[in-house]
Tab-separated table of C-alpha atoms in Angstrom:
chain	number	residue	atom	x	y	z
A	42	UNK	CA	-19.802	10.874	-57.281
A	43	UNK	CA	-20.247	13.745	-60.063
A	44	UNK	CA	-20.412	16.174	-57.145
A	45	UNK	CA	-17.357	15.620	-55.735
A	46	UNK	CA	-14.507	17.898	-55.995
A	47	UNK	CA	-11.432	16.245	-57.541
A	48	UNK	CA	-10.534	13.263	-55.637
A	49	UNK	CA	-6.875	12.334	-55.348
A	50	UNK	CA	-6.100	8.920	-57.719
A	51	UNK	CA	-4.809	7.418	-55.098
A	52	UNK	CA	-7.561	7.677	-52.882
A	53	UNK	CA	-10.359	6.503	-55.627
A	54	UNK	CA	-8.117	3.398	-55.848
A	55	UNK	CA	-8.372	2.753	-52.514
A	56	UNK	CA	-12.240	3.513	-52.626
A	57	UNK	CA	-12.496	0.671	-55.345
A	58	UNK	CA	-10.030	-1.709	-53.467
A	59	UNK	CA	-12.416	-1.621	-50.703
A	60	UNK	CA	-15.876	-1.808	-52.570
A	61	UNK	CA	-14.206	-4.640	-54.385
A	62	UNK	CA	-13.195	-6.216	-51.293
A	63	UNK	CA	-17.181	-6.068	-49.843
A	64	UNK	CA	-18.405	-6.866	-53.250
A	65	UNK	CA	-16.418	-10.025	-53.040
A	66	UNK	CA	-17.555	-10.898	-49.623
A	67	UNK	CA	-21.110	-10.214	-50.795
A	68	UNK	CA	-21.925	-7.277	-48.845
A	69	UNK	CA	-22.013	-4.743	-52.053
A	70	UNK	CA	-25.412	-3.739	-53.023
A	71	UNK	CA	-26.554	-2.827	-56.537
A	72	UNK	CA	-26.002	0.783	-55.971
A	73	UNK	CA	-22.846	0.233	-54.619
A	74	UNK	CA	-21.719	-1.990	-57.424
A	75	UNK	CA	-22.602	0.851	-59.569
A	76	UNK	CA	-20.411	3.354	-57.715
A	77	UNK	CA	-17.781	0.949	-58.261
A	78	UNK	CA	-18.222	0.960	-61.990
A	79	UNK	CA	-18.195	4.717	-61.724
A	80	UNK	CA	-15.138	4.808	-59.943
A	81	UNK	CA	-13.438	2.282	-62.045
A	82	UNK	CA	-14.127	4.543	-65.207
A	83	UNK	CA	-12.643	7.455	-63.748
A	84	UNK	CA	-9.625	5.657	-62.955
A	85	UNK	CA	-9.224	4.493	-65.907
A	86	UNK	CA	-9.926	8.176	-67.574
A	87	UNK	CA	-7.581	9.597	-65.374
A	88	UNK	CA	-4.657	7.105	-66.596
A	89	UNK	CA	-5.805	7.397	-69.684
A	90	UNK	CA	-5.268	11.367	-69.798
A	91	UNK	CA	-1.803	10.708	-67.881
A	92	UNK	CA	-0.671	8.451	-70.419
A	93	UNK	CA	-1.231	10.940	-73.349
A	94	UNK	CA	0.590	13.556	-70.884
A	95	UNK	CA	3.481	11.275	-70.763
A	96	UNK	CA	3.389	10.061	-74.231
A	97	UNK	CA	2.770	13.871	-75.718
A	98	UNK	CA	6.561	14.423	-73.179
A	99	UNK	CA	8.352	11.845	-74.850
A	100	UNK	CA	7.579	12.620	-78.035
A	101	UNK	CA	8.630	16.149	-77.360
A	102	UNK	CA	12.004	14.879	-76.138
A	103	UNK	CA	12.255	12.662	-79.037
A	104	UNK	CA	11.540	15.102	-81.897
A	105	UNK	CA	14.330	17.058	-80.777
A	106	UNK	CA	16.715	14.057	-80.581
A	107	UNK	CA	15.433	12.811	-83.796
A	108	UNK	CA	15.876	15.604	-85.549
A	109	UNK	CA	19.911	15.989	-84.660
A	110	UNK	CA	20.669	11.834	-85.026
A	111	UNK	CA	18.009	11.782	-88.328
A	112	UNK	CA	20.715	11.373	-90.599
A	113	UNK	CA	22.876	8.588	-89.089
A	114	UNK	CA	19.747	5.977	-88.090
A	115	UNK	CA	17.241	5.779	-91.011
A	116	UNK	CA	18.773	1.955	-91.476
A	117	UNK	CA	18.302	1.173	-87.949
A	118	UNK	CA	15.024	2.687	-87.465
A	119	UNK	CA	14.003	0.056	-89.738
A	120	UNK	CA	15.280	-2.915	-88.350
A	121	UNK	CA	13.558	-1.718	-84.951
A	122	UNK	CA	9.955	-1.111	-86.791
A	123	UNK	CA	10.173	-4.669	-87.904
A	124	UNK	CA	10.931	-6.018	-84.833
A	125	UNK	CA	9.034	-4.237	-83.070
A	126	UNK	CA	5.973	-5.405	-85.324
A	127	UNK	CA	7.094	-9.062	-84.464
A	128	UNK	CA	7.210	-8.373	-80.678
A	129	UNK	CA	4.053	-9.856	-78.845
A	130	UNK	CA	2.191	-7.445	-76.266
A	131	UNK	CA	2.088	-8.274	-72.572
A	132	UNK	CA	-1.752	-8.533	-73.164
A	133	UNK	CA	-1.625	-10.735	-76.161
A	134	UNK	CA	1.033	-13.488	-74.235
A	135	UNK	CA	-1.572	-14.092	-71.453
A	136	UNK	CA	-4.418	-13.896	-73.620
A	137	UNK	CA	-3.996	-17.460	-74.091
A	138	UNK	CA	-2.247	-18.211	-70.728
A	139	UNK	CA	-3.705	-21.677	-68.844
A	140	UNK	CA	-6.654	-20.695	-66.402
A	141	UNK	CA	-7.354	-22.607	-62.886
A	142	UNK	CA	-11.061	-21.557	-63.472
A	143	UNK	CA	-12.878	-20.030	-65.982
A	144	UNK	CA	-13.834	-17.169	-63.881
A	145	UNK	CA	-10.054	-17.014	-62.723
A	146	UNK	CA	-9.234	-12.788	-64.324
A	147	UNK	CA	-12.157	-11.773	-65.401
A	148	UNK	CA	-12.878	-8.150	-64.414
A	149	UNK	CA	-15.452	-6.718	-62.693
A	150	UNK	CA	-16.636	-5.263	-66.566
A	151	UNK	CA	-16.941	-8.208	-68.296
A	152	UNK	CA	-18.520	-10.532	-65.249
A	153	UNK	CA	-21.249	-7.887	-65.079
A	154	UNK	CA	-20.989	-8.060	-69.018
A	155	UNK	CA	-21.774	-11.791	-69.356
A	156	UNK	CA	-23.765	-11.539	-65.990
A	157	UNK	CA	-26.357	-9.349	-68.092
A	158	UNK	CA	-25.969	-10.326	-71.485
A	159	UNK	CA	-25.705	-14.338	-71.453
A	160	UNK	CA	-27.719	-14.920	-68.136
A	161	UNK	CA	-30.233	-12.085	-67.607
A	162	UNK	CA	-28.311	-10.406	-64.620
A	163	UNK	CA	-28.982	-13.794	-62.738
A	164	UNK	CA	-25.282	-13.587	-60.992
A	165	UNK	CA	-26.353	-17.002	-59.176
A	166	UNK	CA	-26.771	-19.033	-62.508
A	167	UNK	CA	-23.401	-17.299	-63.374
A	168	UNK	CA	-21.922	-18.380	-60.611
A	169	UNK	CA	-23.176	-22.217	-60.464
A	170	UNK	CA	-22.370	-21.815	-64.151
A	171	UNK	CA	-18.825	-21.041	-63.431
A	172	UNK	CA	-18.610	-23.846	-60.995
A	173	UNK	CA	-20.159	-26.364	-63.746
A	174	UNK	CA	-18.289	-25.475	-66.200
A	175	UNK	CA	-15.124	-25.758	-63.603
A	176	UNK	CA	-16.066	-29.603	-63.130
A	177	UNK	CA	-16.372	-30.666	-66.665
A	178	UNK	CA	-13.735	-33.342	-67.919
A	179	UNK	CA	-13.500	-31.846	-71.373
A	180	UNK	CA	-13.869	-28.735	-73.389
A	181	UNK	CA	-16.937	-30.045	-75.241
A	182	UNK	CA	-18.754	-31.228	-71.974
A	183	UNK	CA	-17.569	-27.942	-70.465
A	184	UNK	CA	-19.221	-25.705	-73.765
A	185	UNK	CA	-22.477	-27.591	-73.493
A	186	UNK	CA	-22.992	-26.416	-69.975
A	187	UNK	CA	-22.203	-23.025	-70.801
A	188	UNK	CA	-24.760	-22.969	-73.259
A	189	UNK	CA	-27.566	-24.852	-71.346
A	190	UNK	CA	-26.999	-22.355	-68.713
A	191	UNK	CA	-27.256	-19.207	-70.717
A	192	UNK	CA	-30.596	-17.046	-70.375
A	193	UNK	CA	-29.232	-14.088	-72.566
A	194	UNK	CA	-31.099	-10.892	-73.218
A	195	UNK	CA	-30.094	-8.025	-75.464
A	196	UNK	CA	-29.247	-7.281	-78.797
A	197	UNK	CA	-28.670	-10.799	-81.156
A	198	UNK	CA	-24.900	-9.082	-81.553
A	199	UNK	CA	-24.411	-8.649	-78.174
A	200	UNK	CA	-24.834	-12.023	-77.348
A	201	UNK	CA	-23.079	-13.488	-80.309
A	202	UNK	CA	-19.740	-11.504	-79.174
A	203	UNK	CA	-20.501	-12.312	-75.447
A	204	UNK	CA	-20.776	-15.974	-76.223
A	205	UNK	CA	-17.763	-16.166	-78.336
A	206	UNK	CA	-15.729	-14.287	-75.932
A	207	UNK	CA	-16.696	-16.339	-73.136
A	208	UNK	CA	-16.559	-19.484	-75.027
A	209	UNK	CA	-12.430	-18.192	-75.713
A	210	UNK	CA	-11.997	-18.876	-72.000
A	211	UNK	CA	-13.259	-22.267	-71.509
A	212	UNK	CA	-10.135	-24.408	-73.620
A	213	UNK	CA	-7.974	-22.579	-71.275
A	214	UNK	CA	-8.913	-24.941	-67.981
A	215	UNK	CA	-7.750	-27.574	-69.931
């Protein structure tokens, strides 16, 4: 992948489309799982740099515009910081949103994540995990088979802020 010229966005989107696609059917090897992970971070570095371009634009057009209507707005600019610190983020309104399954959204990142971390890269315990923890009656019952499942390796922080992130998920099914 690091030897590649520069690959069109567009076409390393439809690269990890398709690996996702035989990854989900099971047909994704390790290797190819971690080309997957490589192209995923480029995307994301790519629209990363692309929103700074665009952001670095508007503030450009906006410094010129602020400077002329400066004067007449320093009451309303105000009133729009405050509400604009009360305005929830998209991310932050579906953080909490009800889940069909507690594997329902979770990225290819953090299953690999908690794959590693809270079960020792054993993605079949993960997955009967998931399916447990799907069939529980209650969030309690539904936390204690999370836990009996977990085989975790790594760093005592690593698991800590696995667990509790996971553990975030499983009142949602409920």
């Amino acid at each position: 992948m690091e030897n590649d010229k520069h690959i069109p966005l567009k076409d390393l989107v439809k690269t990890l489309y398709q690996g996702v696609k035989s990854m989900n059917q099971g047909e994704a090897s390790n290797e190819e799982v971690n080309d997957l992970l490589t192209i995923a971070r480029e995307i994301h570095e790519r629209l990363a740099v692309l929103r700074y371009k665009a952001f670095e634009a508007s503030v450009a057009e906006d410094k010129k515009v602020e400077d002329v209507a400066l004067e007449n707005e320093t009451d309303e600019s105000q009133i729009d910081l405050i509400d604009s610190i009360e305005e929830v983020s998209l991310a932050e309104k579906h953080q909490f949103k009800p889940l069909s399954s507690v594997g329902e959204g979770l990225t290819i990142l953090e299953r690999a994540n908690f794959t590693s971390i809270l079960f020792s890269n054993d993605d079949l315990n993960f997955n009967d995990m998931l399916d447990a923890v799907d069939k529980c009656r209650n969030t309690e019952e539904a936390t204690r088979v999370f836990r009996k499942a977990m085989k975790p390796s790594g760093s005592k922080e690593d698991i800590e802020l696995a667990q509790s992130t996971f553990e975030e998920r499983i009142p949602r099914i409920f």
